[in-house]
Amino acid sequence: MPPEFTSRANRGSAGGRPPVLDPVVYRDSSTVEHRIDQLEQHRGVATRYGKLAVRKLVAVHVAVINQWL
């Protein structure tokens, strides 16, 4: 558990204010996460059959081109 949450967890239901949420950072990280999830729908990106970094990069390029088309 991250250190900023431990004191709140120790207090139980009277845990105090929730941690600050920056909407811009949350939106950006959510966008990146959704894009990665879209790429992992392609078998070559989601699996680890290609052990070489070059082959993994080619699989990502093919997946991105496929989505773009």
mmCIF file with all atom_site columns, C-alpha atoms in Angstrom, residues 12 16 20 22 24-25 32-34 36 42 44 46 48 51-52 54 58 62 67:
data_model
loop_
_atom_site.group_PDB
_atom_site.id
_atom_site.type_symbol
_atom_site.label_atom_id
_atom_site.label_alt_id
_atom_site.label_comp_id
_atom_site.label_asym_id
_atom_site.label_entity_id
_atom_site.label_seq_id
_atom_site.pdbx_PDB_ins_code
_atom_site.Cartn_x
_atom_site.Cartn_y
_atom_site.Cartn_z
_atom_site.occupancy
_atom_site.B_iso_or_equiv
_atom_site.pdbx_formal_charge
_atom_site.auth_seq_id
_atom_site.auth_comp_id
_atom_site.auth_asym_id
_atom_site.auth_atom_id
_atom_site.pdbx_PDB_model_num
ATOM 1  C CA . GLY A 1 12 ? -10.887 3.032   9.372   1.00 0.00 ? 12 GLY A CA 1
ATOM 2  C CA . GLY A 1 16 ? -10.376 11.743  6.486   1.00 0.00 ? 16 GLY A CA 1
ATOM 3  C CA . VAL A 1 20 ? -6.419  14.802  -4.368  1.00 0.00 ? 20 VAL A CA 1
ATOM 4  C CA . ASP A 1 22 ? -6.000  15.811  -10.770 1.00 0.00 ? 22 ASP A CA 1
ATOM 5  C CA . VAL A 1 24 ? -6.073  16.296  -16.345 1.00 0.00 ? 24 VAL A CA 1
ATOM 6  C CA . VAL A 1 25 ? -3.570  13.657  -15.220 1.00 0.00 ? 25 VAL A CA 1
ATOM 7  C CA . VAL A 1 32 ? -2.973  5.955   -22.666 1.00 0.00 ? 32 VAL A CA 1
ATOM 8  C CA . GLU A 1 33 ? -4.394  2.909   -20.894 1.00 0.00 ? 33 GLU A CA 1
ATOM 9  C CA . HIS A 1 34 ? -7.295  2.645   -23.355 1.00 0.00 ? 34 HIS A CA 1
ATOM 10 C CA . ILE A 1 36 ? -2.751  0.131   -24.989 1.00 0.00 ? 36 ILE A CA 1
ATOM 11 C CA . HIS A 1 42 ? -4.186  -7.914  -31.677 1.00 0.00 ? 42 HIS A CA 1
ATOM 12 C CA . GLY A 1 44 ? 0.894   -10.332 -31.963 1.00 0.00 ? 44 GLY A CA 1
ATOM 13 C CA . ALA A 1 46 ? -0.860  -9.280  -26.603 1.00 0.00 ? 46 ALA A CA 1
ATOM 14 C CA . ARG A 1 48 ? 4.893   -12.952 -26.275 1.00 0.00 ? 48 ARG A CA 1
ATOM 15 C CA . LYS A 1 51 ? 10.940  -12.596 -28.377 1.00 0.00 ? 51 LYS A CA 1
ATOM 16 C CA . LEU A 1 52 ? 12.963  -10.007 -30.274 1.00 0.00 ? 52 LEU A CA 1
ATOM 17 C CA . VAL A 1 54 ? 12.232  -5.698  -33.414 1.00 0.00 ? 54 VAL A CA 1
ATOM 18 C CA . VAL A 1 58 ? 6.702   -4.538  -35.994 1.00 0.00 ? 58 VAL A CA 1
ATOM 19 C CA . VAL A 1 62 ? 0.986   -3.382  -37.849 1.00 0.00 ? 62 VAL A CA 1
ATOM 20 C CA . GLN A 1 67 ? -6.577  0.544   -36.483 1.00 0.00 ? 67 GLN A CA 1
#
